[in-house]
Amino acid sequence: MTRMRDCIFCRIIEGNLPASRVYEDETLIAIEDVHPQAPTHLLIIPRQHLATAQDFDSSHRQLIGSVFLAAKRLAEERGVAEQGYRVVLNCNRAGGQTVFHVHFHLLAGRPMRWPPG
Ligand code: 5GP
Ligand code: ZN
C-alpha cells in the first residue's frame, strides 16, 4: 500500500513512529491521541494514505463503514457506549484538520458540548 514518507500517520502505521495502538486490522488502526481532548480520545486511521475526506470515492464505502463499526466496538470495550461518545472527522484547515492523512476521532468520557467549537 502506498505510504507517504513525510506523513506521521503513515510512519505510525509502518511502525516507524511510536504510538499506543489499541486496535488494528487489515484496513485500519486505532491509537491513543497524543494530546487527548477527553478521557477517551482515540484516532481511527485507515491504513491507506488519503489526505482528506475529499479523497473518498465509491471504492472506499467498505473502508468508511469499517471505521464506524470499529468506533462502535471500541466504545463498547472502553465502557462508554451507553453513556455516549462522539466520532469526528475534521476536513481541511477550516474544518480543524492538522494531520493530512484522513482519520476519525473517537471522543468520550465527558459530556460533549453542542455545537462543537
Ligand atoms: P486533526 O486536527 O487533523 O483532526 O487531528 C490530528 C490529531 O492527531 C490531533 O488530535 C493530534 O493530537 C493527533 N496527533 C498529532 N500527532 C500525533 C502523533 O504523533 N501521535 C499521536 N498518537 N497523535 C498525534
Ligand atoms: Zn499517510
PDB file of C-alpha atoms and ligand atoms in Angstrom:
ATOM      1  CA  MET A   1       0.000   0.000   0.000  1.00  0.00           C
ATOM      2  CA  THR A   2       1.285   3.478  -0.828  1.00  0.00           C
ATOM      3  CA  ARG A   3       2.959   5.212   2.112  1.00  0.00           C
ATOM      4  CA  MET A   4       3.942   8.861   2.338  1.00  0.00           C
ATOM      5  CA  ARG A   5       7.394   9.160   3.869  1.00  0.00           C
ATOM      6  CA  ASP A   6       6.717  12.548   5.481  1.00  0.00           C
ATOM      7  CA  CYS A   7       3.244  11.597   6.803  1.00  0.00           C
ATOM      8  CA  ILE A   8       3.239  10.959  10.548  1.00  0.00           C
ATOM      9  CA  PHE A   9       0.280   8.579  10.383  1.00  0.00           C
ATOM     10  CA  CYS A  10       1.899   6.553   7.595  1.00  0.00           C
ATOM     11  CA  ARG A  11       5.008   6.342   9.754  1.00  0.00           C
ATOM     12  CA  ILE A  12       2.934   5.171  12.734  1.00  0.00           C
ATOM     13  CA  ILE A  13       1.157   2.582  10.558  1.00  0.00           C
ATOM     14  CA  GLU A  14       4.535   1.312   9.314  1.00  0.00           C
ATOM     15  CA  GLY A  15       5.809   1.099  12.894  1.00  0.00           C
ATOM     16  CA  ASN A  16       8.469   3.760  12.328  1.00  0.00           C
ATOM     17  CA  LEU A  17       6.991   6.167  14.861  1.00  0.00           C
ATOM     18  CA  PRO A  18       5.802   5.002  18.294  1.00  0.00           C
ATOM     19  CA  ALA A  19       2.103   5.091  19.135  1.00  0.00           C
ATOM     20  CA  SER A  20      -0.174   3.372  21.603  1.00  0.00           C
ATOM     21  CA  ARG A  21      -2.166   1.013  19.390  1.00  0.00           C
ATOM     22  CA  VAL A  22      -5.470  -0.154  20.770  1.00  0.00           C
ATOM     23  CA  TYR A  23      -6.790  -1.946  17.675  1.00  0.00           C
ATOM     24  CA  GLU A  24      -5.694  -2.924  14.197  1.00  0.00           C
ATOM     25  CA  ASP A  25      -6.956  -4.955  11.294  1.00  0.00           C
ATOM     26  CA  GLU A  26      -6.251  -5.160   7.577  1.00  0.00           C
ATOM     27  CA  THR A  27      -7.889  -1.831   6.774  1.00  0.00           C
ATOM     28  CA  LEU A  28      -7.332   0.444   9.771  1.00  0.00           C
ATOM     29  CA  ILE A  29      -5.554   1.048  13.048  1.00  0.00           C
ATOM     30  CA  ALA A  30      -6.729   2.814  16.214  1.00  0.00           C
ATOM     31  CA  ILE A  31      -4.307   4.652  18.507  1.00  0.00           C
ATOM     32  CA  GLU A  32      -4.459   6.868  21.572  1.00  0.00           C
ATOM     33  CA  ASP A  33      -4.323  10.555  20.622  1.00  0.00           C
ATOM     34  CA  VAL A  34      -1.051  12.044  21.892  1.00  0.00           C
ATOM     35  CA  HIS A  35      -2.902  15.191  23.029  1.00  0.00           C
ATOM     36  CA  PRO A  36      -6.232  13.878  24.339  1.00  0.00           C
ATOM     37  CA  GLN A  37      -9.226  16.203  24.410  1.00  0.00           C
ATOM     38  CA  ALA A  38     -11.351  13.837  26.520  1.00  0.00           C
ATOM     39  CA  PRO A  39     -10.718  10.918  28.915  1.00  0.00           C
ATOM     40  CA  THR A  40     -11.104   8.635  25.890  1.00  0.00           C
ATOM     41  CA  HIS A  41      -9.609  10.087  22.725  1.00  0.00           C
ATOM     42  CA  LEU A  42      -8.750   7.543  20.061  1.00  0.00           C
ATOM     43  CA  LEU A  43      -7.818   8.087  16.432  1.00  0.00           C
ATOM     44  CA  ILE A  44      -9.169   5.598  13.911  1.00  0.00           C
ATOM     45  CA  ILE A  45      -6.856   5.745  10.931  1.00  0.00           C
ATOM     46  CA  PRO A  46      -7.332   3.961   7.593  1.00  0.00           C
ATOM     47  CA  ARG A  47      -4.076   2.283   6.518  1.00  0.00           C
ATOM     48  CA  GLN A  48      -4.455   3.734   3.041  1.00  0.00           C
ATOM     49  CA  HIS A  49      -2.970   7.212   2.716  1.00  0.00           C
ATOM     50  CA  LEU A  50      -5.787   9.568   1.719  1.00  0.00           C
ATOM     51  CA  ALA A  51      -5.075  13.192   2.613  1.00  0.00           C
ATOM     52  CA  THR A  52      -8.626  14.303   3.405  1.00  0.00           C
ATOM     53  CA  ALA A  53     -12.215  13.080   3.314  1.00  0.00           C
ATOM     54  CA  GLN A  54     -12.435  14.788  -0.078  1.00  0.00           C
ATOM     55  CA  ASP A  55     -10.310  11.928  -1.429  1.00  0.00           C
ATOM     56  CA  PHE A  56     -13.032   9.397  -0.592  1.00  0.00           C
ATOM     57  CA  ASP A  57     -14.802   7.853  -3.563  1.00  0.00           C
ATOM     58  CA  SER A  58     -17.180   4.945  -4.039  1.00  0.00           C
ATOM     59  CA  SER A  59     -14.291   2.460  -3.754  1.00  0.00           C
ATOM     60  CA  HIS A  60     -13.964   3.489  -0.085  1.00  0.00           C
ATOM     61  CA  ARG A  61     -17.503   2.591   1.002  1.00  0.00           C
ATOM     62  CA  GLN A  62     -16.402  -0.514   2.858  1.00  0.00           C
ATOM     63  CA  LEU A  63     -13.493   1.283   4.482  1.00  0.00           C
ATOM     64  CA  ILE A  64     -15.756   4.073   5.742  1.00  0.00           C
ATOM     65  CA  GLY A  65     -18.205   1.530   7.117  1.00  0.00           C
ATOM     66  CA  SER A  66     -15.376  -0.324   8.851  1.00  0.00           C
ATOM     67  CA  VAL A  67     -14.396   2.874  10.661  1.00  0.00           C
ATOM     68  CA  PHE A  68     -17.834   3.245  12.267  1.00  0.00           C
ATOM     69  CA  LEU A  69     -18.029  -0.418  13.201  1.00  0.00           C
ATOM     70  CA  ALA A  70     -14.582  -0.127  14.818  1.00  0.00           C
ATOM     71  CA  ALA A  71     -15.741   3.007  16.678  1.00  0.00           C
ATOM     72  CA  LYS A  72     -18.768   1.146  17.984  1.00  0.00           C
ATOM     73  CA  ARG A  73     -16.679  -1.799  19.201  1.00  0.00           C
ATOM     74  CA  LEU A  74     -14.013   0.428  20.750  1.00  0.00           C
ATOM     75  CA  ALA A  75     -16.697   2.434  22.586  1.00  0.00           C
ATOM     76  CA  GLU A  76     -18.085  -0.825  23.979  1.00  0.00           C
ATOM     77  CA  GLU A  77     -14.618  -2.012  25.024  1.00  0.00           C
ATOM     78  CA  ARG A  78     -13.974   1.291  26.804  1.00  0.00           C
ATOM     79  CA  GLY A  79     -17.322   1.077  28.566  1.00  0.00           C
ATOM     80  CA  VAL A  80     -18.506   4.401  27.145  1.00  0.00           C
ATOM     81  CA  ALA A  81     -21.053   3.164  24.617  1.00  0.00           C
ATOM     82  CA  GLU A  82     -24.048   3.579  26.882  1.00  0.00           C
ATOM     83  CA  GLN A  83     -23.098   6.967  28.340  1.00  0.00           C
ATOM     84  CA  GLY A  84     -22.256   8.220  24.872  1.00  0.00           C
ATOM     85  CA  TYR A  85     -19.432   9.231  22.599  1.00  0.00           C
ATOM     86  CA  ARG A  86     -18.657  11.315  19.572  1.00  0.00           C
ATOM     87  CA  VAL A  87     -16.995  10.421  16.262  1.00  0.00           C
ATOM     88  CA  VAL A  88     -15.436  13.411  14.497  1.00  0.00           C
ATOM     89  CA  LEU A  89     -13.829  13.903  11.109  1.00  0.00           C
ATOM     90  CA  ASN A  90     -12.091  17.226  10.521  1.00  0.00           C
ATOM     91  CA  CYS A  91     -11.733  18.060   6.828  1.00  0.00           C
ATOM     92  CA  ASN A  92      -9.232  20.666   5.650  1.00  0.00           C
ATOM     93  CA  ARG A  93      -7.935  23.688   7.557  1.00  0.00           C
ATOM     94  CA  ALA A  94     -11.148  25.481   8.465  1.00  0.00           C
ATOM     95  CA  GLY A  95     -12.579  22.118   9.482  1.00  0.00           C
ATOM     96  CA  GLY A  96      -9.796  21.789  12.045  1.00  0.00           C
ATOM     97  CA  GLN A  97      -7.652  19.248  10.208  1.00  0.00           C
ATOM     98  CA  THR A  98      -3.951  19.367  11.121  1.00  0.00           C
ATOM     99  CA  VAL A  99      -2.732  15.934  10.007  1.00  0.00           C
ATOM    100  CA  PHE A 100      -3.358  15.322   6.331  1.00  0.00           C
ATOM    101  CA  HIS A 101      -3.912  11.576   6.453  1.00  0.00           C
ATOM    102  CA  VAL A 102      -7.615  11.018   6.892  1.00  0.00           C
ATOM    103  CA  HIS A 103      -8.650   9.894  10.395  1.00  0.00           C
ATOM    104  CA  PHE A 104     -11.640   9.845  12.720  1.00  0.00           C
ATOM    105  CA  HIS A 105     -11.615  10.925  16.370  1.00  0.00           C
ATOM    106  CA  LEU A 106     -13.484   8.834  18.952  1.00  0.00           C
ATOM    107  CA  LEU A 107     -14.120  11.049  21.979  1.00  0.00           C
ATOM    108  CA  ALA A 108     -15.821  10.035  25.210  1.00  0.00           C
ATOM    109  CA  GLY A 109     -15.715  10.168  28.973  1.00  0.00           C
ATOM    110  CA  ARG A 110     -17.087  13.666  29.446  1.00  0.00           C
ATOM    111  CA  PRO A 111     -20.234  15.452  28.272  1.00  0.00           C
ATOM    112  CA  MET A 112     -19.837  16.722  24.707  1.00  0.00           C
ATOM    113  CA  ARG A 113     -20.956  20.266  24.074  1.00  0.00           C
ATOM    114  CA  TRP A 114     -23.003  21.289  21.076  1.00  0.00           C
ATOM    115  CA  PRO A 115     -22.278  22.894  18.719  1.00  0.00           C
ATOM    116  CA  PRO A 116     -18.619  21.881  18.650  1.00  0.00           C
ATOM    117  CA  GLY A 117     -16.251  24.873  18.640  1.00  0.00           C
TER     118      GLY A 117
HETATM  119  P1  5GP B   1      -6.844  16.684  13.246  1.00  0.00           P
HETATM  120  O1  5GP B   1      -6.632  18.029  13.857  1.00  0.00           O
HETATM  121  O2  5GP B   1      -6.047  16.536  11.968  1.00  0.00           O
HETATM  122  O3  5GP B   1      -8.286  16.303  13.058  1.00  0.00           O
HETATM  123  O4  5GP B   1      -6.309  15.640  14.286  1.00  0.00           O
HETATM  124  C1  5GP B   1      -4.973  15.300  14.413  1.00  0.00           C
HETATM  125  C2  5GP B   1      -4.822  14.640  15.756  1.00  0.00           C
HETATM  126  O5  5GP B   1      -3.616  13.895  15.753  1.00  0.00           O
HETATM  127  C3  5GP B   1      -4.726  15.624  16.922  1.00  0.00           C
HETATM  128  O6  5GP B   1      -5.750  15.321  17.854  1.00  0.00           O
HETATM  129  C4  5GP B   1      -3.329  15.395  17.483  1.00  0.00           C
HETATM  130  O7  5GP B   1      -3.298  15.490  18.885  1.00  0.00           O
HETATM  131  C5  5GP B   1      -3.014  13.998  16.999  1.00  0.00           C
HETATM  132  N1  5GP B   1      -1.618  13.736  16.761  1.00  0.00           N
HETATM  133  C6  5GP B   1      -0.736  14.525  16.085  1.00  0.00           C
HETATM  134  N2  5GP B   1       0.466  13.944  16.019  1.00  0.00           N
HETATM  135  C7  5GP B   1       0.358  12.758  16.663  1.00  0.00           C
HETATM  136  C8  5GP B   1       1.287  11.699  16.942  1.00  0.00           C
HETATM  137  O8  5GP B   1       2.447  11.731  16.574  1.00  0.00           O
HETATM  138  N3  5GP B   1       0.802  10.629  17.639  1.00  0.00           N
HETATM  139  C9  5GP B   1      -0.499  10.562  18.058  1.00  0.00           C
HETATM  140  N4  5GP B   1      -0.852   9.461  18.739  1.00  0.00           N
HETATM  141  N5  5GP B   1      -1.387  11.528  17.811  1.00  0.00           N
HETATM  142  C10 5GP B   1      -0.969  12.616  17.130  1.00  0.00           C
HETATM  143 ZN    ZN B   2      -0.261   8.973   5.428  1.00  0.00          ZN
END
